[in-house]
Short mmCIF file of C-alpha atoms in Angstrom, two decimals:
data_model
loop_
_atom_site.label_atom_id
_atom_site.label_comp_id
_atom_site.label_asym_id
_atom_site.label_seq_id
_atom_site.Cartn_x
_atom_site.Cartn_y
_atom_site.Cartn_z
CA UNK Q 1 48.34 -80.43 32.19
CA UNK Q 2 48.66 -81.60 35.77
CA UNK Q 3 49.49 -79.01 38.36
CA UNK Q 4 53.19 -78.45 38.87
CA UNK Q 5 54.30 -79.57 42.33
CA UNK Q 6 56.36 -77.42 44.67
CA UNK Q 7 59.34 -79.74 44.23
CA UNK Q 8 59.07 -79.57 40.43
CA UNK Q 9 58.80 -75.80 40.63
CA UNK Q 10 61.95 -75.64 42.77
CA UNK Q 11 63.80 -77.86 40.29
CA UNK Q 12 62.74 -75.74 37.32
CA UNK Q 13 63.74 -72.53 39.11
CA UNK Q 14 67.11 -74.00 40.07
CA UNK Q 15 67.74 -74.86 36.43
CA UNK Q 16 67.16 -71.32 35.17
CA UNK Q 17 67.95 -69.07 38.15
CA UNK Q 18 71.50 -68.23 36.99
CA UNK Q 19 70.24 -67.24 33.56
CA UNK Q 20 67.51 -65.14 35.15
CA UNK Q 21 70.06 -63.33 37.28
CA UNK Q 22 72.40 -62.74 34.34
CA UNK Q 23 69.55 -61.33 32.29
CA UNK Q 24 68.31 -59.09 35.11
CA UNK Q 25 71.83 -57.87 35.87
CA UNK Q 26 72.46 -57.16 32.20
CA UNK Q 27 69.43 -54.89 32.07
CA UNK Q 28 69.49 -53.35 35.55
CA UNK Q 29 73.30 -53.24 36.03
CA UNK Q 30 73.02 -53.33 39.82
CA UNK Q 31 73.49 -56.55 41.76
CA UNK Q 32 70.88 -55.78 44.40
CA UNK Q 33 68.29 -54.74 41.80
CA UNK Q 34 68.95 -57.90 39.79
CA UNK Q 35 68.58 -60.09 42.88
CA UNK Q 36 65.37 -58.27 43.83
CA UNK Q 37 63.96 -58.69 40.33
CA UNK Q 38 64.74 -62.41 40.24
CA UNK Q 39 63.31 -62.96 43.72
CA UNK Q 40 60.14 -61.05 42.87
CA UNK Q 41 59.74 -62.96 39.60
CA UNK Q 42 60.14 -66.30 41.37
CA UNK Q 43 57.55 -65.35 43.99
CA UNK Q 44 55.11 -64.19 41.30
CA UNK Q 45 55.71 -67.35 39.28
CA UNK Q 46 55.11 -69.50 42.35
CA UNK Q 47 51.88 -67.66 43.12
CA UNK Q 48 50.71 -68.22 39.54
CA UNK Q 49 52.24 -71.62 38.82
CA UNK Q 50 48.76 -72.98 38.19
CA UNK Q 51 48.67 -70.83 35.02
CA UNK Q 52 51.64 -72.63 33.47
CA UNK Q 53 50.13 -74.71 30.68
CA UNK Q 54 53.18 -76.57 29.37
CA UNK Q 55 56.10 -77.60 31.56
CA UNK Q 56 58.54 -77.41 28.66
CA UNK Q 57 57.80 -73.69 28.38
CA UNK Q 58 58.69 -72.99 32.02
CA UNK Q 59 61.84 -71.03 31.18
CA UNK Q 60 60.05 -68.78 28.66
CA UNK Q 61 57.17 -68.31 31.07
CA UNK Q 62 59.33 -67.31 34.04
CA UNK Q 63 61.53 -65.08 31.84
CA UNK Q 64 58.39 -63.27 30.69
CA UNK Q 65 57.46 -62.71 34.34
CA UNK Q 66 61.01 -61.50 35.02
CA UNK Q 67 60.83 -59.11 32.06
CA UNK Q 68 57.60 -57.64 33.43
CA UNK Q 69 59.19 -57.20 36.87
CA UNK Q 70 62.23 -55.50 35.30
CA UNK Q 71 59.99 -53.17 33.26
CA UNK Q 72 58.12 -52.21 36.42
CA UNK Q 73 61.37 -51.57 38.29
CA UNK Q 74 62.71 -49.40 35.48
CA UNK Q 75 59.48 -47.41 35.29
CA UNK Q 76 59.49 -47.00 39.07
CA UNK Q 77 63.14 -46.00 39.30
CA UNK Q 78 63.23 -44.22 35.93
CA UNK Q 79 66.44 -46.04 35.01
CA UNK Q 80 67.89 -46.63 31.57
CA UNK Q 81 68.57 -50.12 30.25
CA UNK Q 82 72.25 -50.97 30.08
CA UNK Q 83 74.36 -53.66 28.48
CA UNK Q 84 75.19 -57.11 29.80
CA UNK Q 85 78.04 -57.92 32.12
CA UNK Q 86 81.27 -58.81 30.31
CA UNK Q 87 81.16 -62.35 31.74
CA UNK Q 88 77.86 -62.94 29.92
CA UNK Q 89 79.62 -62.94 26.55
CA UNK Q 90 80.73 -66.28 25.18
CA UNK Q 91 84.47 -65.72 24.99
CA UNK Q 92 85.06 -69.24 23.72
CA UNK Q 93 83.90 -68.32 20.22
CA UNK Q 94 85.72 -65.04 19.76
CA UNK Q 95 89.36 -64.16 20.08
CA UNK Q 96 90.58 -62.10 23.00
CA UNK Q 97 91.53 -59.25 20.65
CA UNK Q 98 88.08 -59.06 19.07
CA UNK Q 99 86.34 -59.44 22.42
CA UNK Q 100 86.89 -55.81 23.40
CA UNK Q 101 85.71 -54.59 20.01
CA UNK Q 102 82.57 -56.71 20.19
CA UNK Q 103 81.88 -55.61 23.74
CA UNK Q 104 82.23 -51.94 22.83
CA UNK Q 105 79.88 -52.47 19.90
CA UNK Q 106 77.27 -54.21 22.08
CA UNK Q 107 77.51 -51.34 24.55
CA UNK Q 108 76.65 -48.91 21.75
CA UNK Q 109 73.45 -50.69 20.71
CA UNK Q 110 70.09 -49.18 21.62
CA UNK Q 111 68.32 -50.94 24.49
CA UNK Q 112 65.72 -52.62 22.26
CA UNK Q 113 68.51 -54.21 20.20
CA UNK Q 114 70.63 -55.17 23.23
CA UNK Q 115 67.64 -56.95 24.75
CA UNK Q 116 67.03 -59.24 21.77
CA UNK Q 117 70.77 -59.88 21.35
CA UNK Q 118 71.03 -60.94 25.00
CA UNK Q 119 67.99 -63.20 24.85
CA UNK Q 120 68.89 -64.77 21.51
CA UNK Q 121 72.65 -65.17 21.66
CA UNK Q 122 73.36 -65.40 25.38
CA UNK Q 123 70.19 -66.99 26.76
CA UNK Q 124 69.48 -69.16 23.67
CA UNK Q 125 65.82 -68.26 23.32
CA UNK Q 126 64.11 -68.70 19.96
CA UNK Q 127 62.68 -65.68 18.18
CA UNK Q 128 59.18 -66.94 19.04
CA UNK Q 129 60.06 -67.19 22.74
CA UNK Q 130 61.61 -63.71 22.68
CA UNK Q 131 58.46 -62.31 21.10
CA UNK Q 132 56.43 -63.79 23.96
CA UNK Q 133 58.84 -62.46 26.58
CA UNK Q 134 59.12 -58.87 25.33
CA UNK Q 135 55.60 -58.78 23.87
CA UNK Q 136 56.37 -57.80 20.29
CA UNK Q 137 55.62 -59.75 17.10
CA UNK Q 138 58.12 -62.42 16.08
CA UNK Q 139 58.85 -60.51 12.88
CA UNK Q 140 59.87 -57.51 14.97
CA UNK Q 141 62.28 -59.70 16.94
CA UNK Q 142 63.84 -61.02 13.72
CA UNK Q 143 64.07 -57.49 12.35
CA UNK Q 144 65.73 -56.22 15.52
CA UNK Q 145 68.21 -59.10 15.46
CA UNK Q 146 69.08 -58.37 11.84
CA UNK Q 147 69.45 -54.66 12.53
CA UNK Q 148 71.53 -55.38 15.64
CA UNK Q 149 73.84 -57.68 13.64
CA UNK Q 150 74.26 -55.00 10.97
CA UNK Q 151 74.95 -52.34 13.58
CA UNK Q 152 77.44 -54.59 15.35
CA UNK Q 153 79.16 -55.38 12.07
CA UNK Q 154 79.49 -51.71 11.13
CA UNK Q 155 80.64 -50.73 14.63
CA UNK Q 156 83.28 -53.47 14.72
CA UNK Q 157 84.60 -52.65 11.25
CA UNK Q 158 85.29 -49.00 12.16
#
């Protein structure tokens, strides 16, 4: 692949920056931390843009970098992962009444399940892309999604 130009890099970042921020905020739960994580990920991606092999995988590639930055921040600050911001949920597909129930259920998921739910349902990544981002086998991602769906179903039915 030809090297990605600075202008192309800026265009790609602009296209996924909001999603990056939403993801970082969902995991870090602090605006400043989320902004720092996104900024650091963008800088790291720019420094290593020559390593990007396929342009169509830019979003997965930069999200993987962001995930590594977030992991490092959490280790450094010894913080717990938390759930996504309410605005991240797609309210257009669920009724207002069920929204609160779903949100409460998502809040009660373990971090490893919340992470795959966010990436799959809210960021529209494939299970293969999620496996690359969080560095677990694709089967593990599918298993976590299935377990998360079952947990959400049982929590909502209570």
